[in-house]
Coordinates of C-alpha atoms in Angstrom, one line a residue:
G297 CA 10.0 13.6 4.3
L298 CA 9.0 16.4 6.7
R299 CA 7.7 13.9 9.2
A300 CA 11.0 12.0 9.2
E301 CA 13.0 15.2 9.5
L302 CA 10.9 16.3 12.5
Q303 CA 11.4 12.9 14.2
A304 CA 15.2 13.2 13.7
I305 CA 15.4 16.6 15.4
S306 CA 17.1 16.2 18.8
L307 CA 15.8 17.5 22.1
A308 CA 19.1 16.9 23.8
K309 CA 21.9 19.4 24.3
Q310 CA 22.4 21.6 21.3
Q311 CA 25.0 20.2 18.9
T312 CA 23.9 21.3 15.5
Y313 CA 20.2 22.3 15.9
A314 CA 18.0 21.3 18.8
L315 CA 14.5 22.3 19.7
T316 CA 12.8 22.5 23.1
L317 CA 10.0 20.1 23.6
V318 CA 7.4 22.8 23.1
E319 CA 9.0 24.0 19.9
K320 CA 9.0 20.4 18.6
L321 CA 5.4 19.8 19.5
E322 CA 4.4 23.1 17.8
A323 CA 6.4 22.1 14.7
A324 CA 4.5 18.7 14.7
N325 CA 1.1 20.5 15.0
L326 CA 2.0 22.9 12.2
L327 CA 3.0 20.0 10.0
K328 CA -0.4 18.3 10.7
I329 CA -2.3 21.5 9.9
G330 CA -0.3 22.0 6.6
E331 CA -1.0 18.4 5.6
S332 CA -4.7 18.8 6.2
I333 CA -4.9 22.0 4.1
I334 CA -3.0 20.4 1.2
M335 CA -5.1 17.2 1.4
G336 CA -8.3 19.1 1.5
A337 CA -7.3 21.2 -1.6
L338 CA -6.3 18.0 -3.5
D339 CA -9.5 16.2 -2.5
R340 CA -11.8 19.0 -3.7
K341 CA -12.6 18.2 -7.4
E342 CA -14.2 21.5 -8.3
S343 CA -13.7 25.2 -8.3
R344 CA -15.8 27.0 -5.6
G345 CA -15.3 30.4 -4.1
A346 CA -11.6 31.3 -3.7
H347 CA -10.6 27.6 -4.3
V348 CA -9.9 27.3 -8.0
R349 CA -8.9 24.1 -9.8
L350 CA -8.0 24.5 -13.4
D351 CA -8.2 20.7 -13.9
F352 CA -11.8 20.6 -12.5
E353 CA -13.6 23.7 -13.7
D354 CA -17.2 22.7 -13.1
M355 CA -18.9 23.2 -9.8
L356 CA -20.6 20.2 -8.3
D357 CA -24.4 20.2 -7.9
V358 CA -24.2 19.5 -4.2
P359 CA -21.5 21.4 -2.2
F360 CA -19.7 19.5 0.5
S361 CA -17.3 20.1 3.3
S362 CA -14.4 17.8 4.0
T363 CA -13.6 16.4 7.4
F364 CA -10.1 15.3 8.5
T365 CA -9.2 13.0 11.3
L366 CA -6.0 11.2 12.3
D367 CA -6.3 7.5 12.7
G368 CA -4.4 5.4 15.3
D369 CA -1.3 5.3 12.9
G370 CA -1.2 9.0 12.5
E371 CA -2.6 8.8 8.9
W372 CA -5.3 11.2 7.6
V373 CA -8.8 9.9 7.0
I374 CA -10.9 12.2 4.8
G375 CA -14.6 12.3 5.0
Q376 CA -17.3 14.4 3.3
I377 CA -20.4 16.1 4.6
E378 CA -23.0 17.4 2.1
L379 CA -23.9 21.0 2.7
P380 CA -27.4 22.4 2.2
V381 CA -27.9 24.3 -1.0
K382 CA -28.8 27.9 -0.5
A383 CA -31.7 29.2 -2.4

């Protein structure tokens, strides 16, 4: 819904609410960052550090880090990188 709302914001003369091009680009970037944070939190199926999931209380044996990239259609692709276990 936020993506559609952002697309509908006008850059023309101000009638109701208009943004400058820079403000619209900044809003688009903030939306992308927010999406990646939410998707990363939803993708992590464990509680680790400050990230607590009450529906997945156990920690995984091998910690991982998530990677996020946007594909050609602007959709998020999530990958995982196993992290070394500290002794």
